[in-house]
CSV table of C-alpha atoms in Angstrom, one decimal:
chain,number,residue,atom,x,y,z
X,26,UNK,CA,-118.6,12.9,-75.4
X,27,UNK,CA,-119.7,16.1,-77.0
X,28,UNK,CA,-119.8,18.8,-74.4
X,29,UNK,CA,-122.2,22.2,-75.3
X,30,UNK,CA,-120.7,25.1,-75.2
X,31,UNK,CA,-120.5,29.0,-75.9
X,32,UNK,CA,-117.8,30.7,-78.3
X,33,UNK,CA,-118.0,34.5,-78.7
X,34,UNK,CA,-119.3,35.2,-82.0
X,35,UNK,CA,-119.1,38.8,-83.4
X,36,UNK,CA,-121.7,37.9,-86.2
X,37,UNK,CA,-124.3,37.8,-83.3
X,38,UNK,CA,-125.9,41.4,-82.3
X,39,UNK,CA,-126.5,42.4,-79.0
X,40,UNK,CA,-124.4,41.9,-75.4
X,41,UNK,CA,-124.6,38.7,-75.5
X,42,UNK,CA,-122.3,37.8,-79.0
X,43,UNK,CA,-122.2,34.0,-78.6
X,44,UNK,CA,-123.5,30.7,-80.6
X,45,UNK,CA,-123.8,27.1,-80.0
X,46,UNK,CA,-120.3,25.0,-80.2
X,47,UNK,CA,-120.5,21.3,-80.1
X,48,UNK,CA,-116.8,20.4,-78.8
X,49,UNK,CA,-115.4,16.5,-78.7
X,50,UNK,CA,-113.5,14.9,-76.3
X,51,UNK,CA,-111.5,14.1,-79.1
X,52,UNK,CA,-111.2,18.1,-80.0
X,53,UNK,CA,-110.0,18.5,-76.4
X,54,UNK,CA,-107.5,15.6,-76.1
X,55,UNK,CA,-106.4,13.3,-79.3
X,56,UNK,CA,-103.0,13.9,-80.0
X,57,UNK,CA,-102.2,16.7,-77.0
X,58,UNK,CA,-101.7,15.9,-73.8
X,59,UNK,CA,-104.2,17.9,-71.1
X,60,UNK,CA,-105.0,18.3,-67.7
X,61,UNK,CA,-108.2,18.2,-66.5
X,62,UNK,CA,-109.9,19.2,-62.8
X,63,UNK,CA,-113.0,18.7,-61.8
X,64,UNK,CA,-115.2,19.9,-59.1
X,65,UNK,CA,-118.3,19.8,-57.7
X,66,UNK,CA,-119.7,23.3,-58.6
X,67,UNK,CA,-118.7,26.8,-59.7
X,68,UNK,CA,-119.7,29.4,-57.5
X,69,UNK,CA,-118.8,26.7,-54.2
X,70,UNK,CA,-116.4,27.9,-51.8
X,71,UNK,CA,-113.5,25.4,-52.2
X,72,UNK,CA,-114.0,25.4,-56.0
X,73,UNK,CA,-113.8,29.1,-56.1
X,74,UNK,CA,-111.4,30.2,-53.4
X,75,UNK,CA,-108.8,27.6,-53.9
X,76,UNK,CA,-109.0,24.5,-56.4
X,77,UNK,CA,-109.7,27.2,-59.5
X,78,UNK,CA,-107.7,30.0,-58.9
X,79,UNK,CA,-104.4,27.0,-57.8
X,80,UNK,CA,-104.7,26.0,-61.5
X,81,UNK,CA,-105.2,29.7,-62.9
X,82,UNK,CA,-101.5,30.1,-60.7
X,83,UNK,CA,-99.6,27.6,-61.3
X,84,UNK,CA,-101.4,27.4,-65.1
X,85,UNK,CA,-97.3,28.1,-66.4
X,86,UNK,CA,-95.8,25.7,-64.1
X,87,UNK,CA,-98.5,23.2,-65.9
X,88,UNK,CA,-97.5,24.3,-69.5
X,89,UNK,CA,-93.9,23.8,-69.0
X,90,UNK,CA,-94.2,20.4,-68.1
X,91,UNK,CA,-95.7,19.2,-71.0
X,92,UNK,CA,-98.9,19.6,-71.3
X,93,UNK,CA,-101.0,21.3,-74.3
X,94,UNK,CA,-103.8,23.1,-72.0
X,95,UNK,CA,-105.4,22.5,-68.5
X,96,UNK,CA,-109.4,22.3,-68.0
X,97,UNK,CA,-111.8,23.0,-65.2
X,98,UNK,CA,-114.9,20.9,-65.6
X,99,UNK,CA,-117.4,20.9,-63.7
X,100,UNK,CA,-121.4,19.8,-64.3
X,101,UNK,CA,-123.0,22.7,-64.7
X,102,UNK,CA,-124.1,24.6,-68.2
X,103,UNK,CA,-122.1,27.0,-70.4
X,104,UNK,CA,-123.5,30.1,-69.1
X,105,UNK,CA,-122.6,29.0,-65.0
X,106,UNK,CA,-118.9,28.5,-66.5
X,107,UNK,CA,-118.6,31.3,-68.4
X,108,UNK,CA,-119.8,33.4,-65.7
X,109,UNK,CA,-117.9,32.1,-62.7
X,110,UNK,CA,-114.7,32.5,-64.5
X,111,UNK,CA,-115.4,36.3,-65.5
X,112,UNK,CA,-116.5,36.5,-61.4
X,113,UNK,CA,-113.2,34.9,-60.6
X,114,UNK,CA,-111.4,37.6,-63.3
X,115,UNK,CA,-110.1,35.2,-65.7
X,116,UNK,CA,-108.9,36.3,-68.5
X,117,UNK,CA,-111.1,36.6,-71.1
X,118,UNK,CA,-109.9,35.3,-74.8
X,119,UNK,CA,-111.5,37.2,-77.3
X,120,UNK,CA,-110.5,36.7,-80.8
X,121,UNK,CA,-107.5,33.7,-80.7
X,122,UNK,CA,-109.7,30.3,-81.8
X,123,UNK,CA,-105.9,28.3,-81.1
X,124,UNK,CA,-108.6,26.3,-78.7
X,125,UNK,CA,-111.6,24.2,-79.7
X,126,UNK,CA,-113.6,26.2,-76.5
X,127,UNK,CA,-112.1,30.2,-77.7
X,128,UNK,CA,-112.7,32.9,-78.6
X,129,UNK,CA,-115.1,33.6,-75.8
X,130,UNK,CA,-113.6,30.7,-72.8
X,131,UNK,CA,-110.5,31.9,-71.2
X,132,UNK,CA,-106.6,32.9,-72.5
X,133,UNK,CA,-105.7,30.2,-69.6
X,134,UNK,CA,-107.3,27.5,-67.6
X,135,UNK,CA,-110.6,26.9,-69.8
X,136,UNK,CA,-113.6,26.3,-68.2
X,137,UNK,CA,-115.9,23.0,-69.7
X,138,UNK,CA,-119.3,22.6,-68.9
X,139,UNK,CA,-120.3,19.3,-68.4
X,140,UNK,CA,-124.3,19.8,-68.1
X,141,UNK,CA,-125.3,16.9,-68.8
X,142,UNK,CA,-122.9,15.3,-66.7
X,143,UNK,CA,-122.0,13.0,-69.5
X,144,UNK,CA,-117.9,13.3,-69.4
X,145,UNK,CA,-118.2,12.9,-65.3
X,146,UNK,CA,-120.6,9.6,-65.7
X,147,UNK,CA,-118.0,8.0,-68.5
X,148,UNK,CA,-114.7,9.1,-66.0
X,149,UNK,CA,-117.0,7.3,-63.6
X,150,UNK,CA,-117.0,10.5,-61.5
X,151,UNK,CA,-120.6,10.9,-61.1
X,152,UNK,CA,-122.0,11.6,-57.3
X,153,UNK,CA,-124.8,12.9,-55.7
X,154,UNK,CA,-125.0,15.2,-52.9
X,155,UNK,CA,-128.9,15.7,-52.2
X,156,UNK,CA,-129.0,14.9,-48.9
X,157,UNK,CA,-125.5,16.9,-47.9
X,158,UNK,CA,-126.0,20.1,-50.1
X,159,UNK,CA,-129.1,20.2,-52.5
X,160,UNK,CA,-126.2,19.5,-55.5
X,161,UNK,CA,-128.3,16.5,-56.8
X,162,UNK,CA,-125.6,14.8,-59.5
X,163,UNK,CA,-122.4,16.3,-59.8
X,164,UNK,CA,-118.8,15.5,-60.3
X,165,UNK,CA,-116.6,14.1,-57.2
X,166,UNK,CA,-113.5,15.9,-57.3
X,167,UNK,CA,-110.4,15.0,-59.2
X,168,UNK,CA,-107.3,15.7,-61.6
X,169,UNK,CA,-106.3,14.2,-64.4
X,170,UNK,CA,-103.4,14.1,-67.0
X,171,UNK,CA,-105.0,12.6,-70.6
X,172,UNK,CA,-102.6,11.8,-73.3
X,173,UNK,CA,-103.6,11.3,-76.8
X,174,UNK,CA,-107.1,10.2,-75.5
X,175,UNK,CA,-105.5,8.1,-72.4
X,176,UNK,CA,-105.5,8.5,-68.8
X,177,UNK,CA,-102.0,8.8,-68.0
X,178,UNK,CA,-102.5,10.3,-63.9
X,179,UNK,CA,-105.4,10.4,-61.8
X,180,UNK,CA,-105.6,11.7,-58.8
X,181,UNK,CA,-108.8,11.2,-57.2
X,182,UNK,CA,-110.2,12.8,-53.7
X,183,UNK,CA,-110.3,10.1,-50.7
X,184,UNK,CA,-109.4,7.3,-53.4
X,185,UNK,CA,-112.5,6.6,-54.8
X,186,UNK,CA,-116.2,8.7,-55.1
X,187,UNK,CA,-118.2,8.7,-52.2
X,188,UNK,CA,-122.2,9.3,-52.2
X,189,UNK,CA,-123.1,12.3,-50.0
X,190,UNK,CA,-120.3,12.5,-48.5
X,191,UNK,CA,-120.4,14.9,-45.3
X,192,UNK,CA,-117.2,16.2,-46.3
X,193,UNK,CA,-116.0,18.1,-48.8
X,194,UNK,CA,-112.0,16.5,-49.2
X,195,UNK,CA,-109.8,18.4,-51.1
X,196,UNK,CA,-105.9,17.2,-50.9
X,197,UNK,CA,-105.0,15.7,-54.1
X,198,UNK,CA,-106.9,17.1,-56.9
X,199,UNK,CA,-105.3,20.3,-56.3
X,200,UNK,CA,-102.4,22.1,-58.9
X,201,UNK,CA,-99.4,21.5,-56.1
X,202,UNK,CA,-100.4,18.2,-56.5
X,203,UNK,CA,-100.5,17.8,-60.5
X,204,UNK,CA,-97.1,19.4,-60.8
X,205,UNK,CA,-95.0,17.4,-58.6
């Protein structure tokens, strides 16, 4: 999957110094060993006041176990990311390009937007919540440990992705979760 997204770019003028990045799957996880979470929307309350800022905490706890870097994905476009994390006050990495999505994503959890919902469809992921929220197609919530390109865990809300579901669960997906 090739995911579109927005590195800082000093050789573009103006407040808004970024260009176009295509970024593989295989950038992100062949030969490292990565934790990904996914949620149904930045900007939502559970995504915002709990499942992002659990990963942004524990985001040491995560490293020492292993694990080359942690993403937040979510289907929504480069600019909603980039945004909600700098509403959240992530920290901002502005000049290391050690990740694929830097400078310009985050010196922590990095945030990957899925727009086209393409990674969510091929995790078989994909929901929609039309009738519950006005979301049309997102992603169901989840975590996942890939290694070298390979699902190693999964954890995956209510076992399985439900269609406009009423609620919102939110028990496994969660950092506590990942690190035990």
């Amino acid at each position: 999957v090739v995911f579109k997204c927005r590195v800082r770019d000093e050789s573009v003028p103006g407040p808004n110094p970024f260009s176009w990045k295509d970024v593989k799957s295989s950038d992100l996880f062949k030969g490292k060993r990565a934790v990904v979470f996914a949620l149904p929307g930045a900007f939502t309350p559970t995504c915002s006041s709990t499942h992002l800022p659990g990963y942004e905490k524990a985001y040491e706890e995560i490293k020492s176990l292993d694990i080359d870097d942690v993403y937040c994905l979510s289907v929504n476009d480069a600019f909603v990311m980039r945004q909600w994390g700098l509403h959240l006050g992530l920290a901002e990495e502005k000049s290391s390009s050690a990740s694929p999505l830097n400078p310009g994503n985050f010196q922590q959890v990095k945030v990957l937007p899925d727009g086209a919902c393409l990674f969510t469809r091929g995790m078989g992921m994909s929901c929609t919540w039309d009738s519950e929220r006005g979301f049309g197609e997102r992603s169901w919530r989840y975590s996942v440990v890939i290694n070298d390109m390979k699902i190693e865990k999964l954890f995956v809300e209510a076992g399985k992705v439900i269609q406009n579901s009423g609620p919102d669960p939110f028990e496994v997906s969660d950092a506590t979760t990942m690190v035990k």
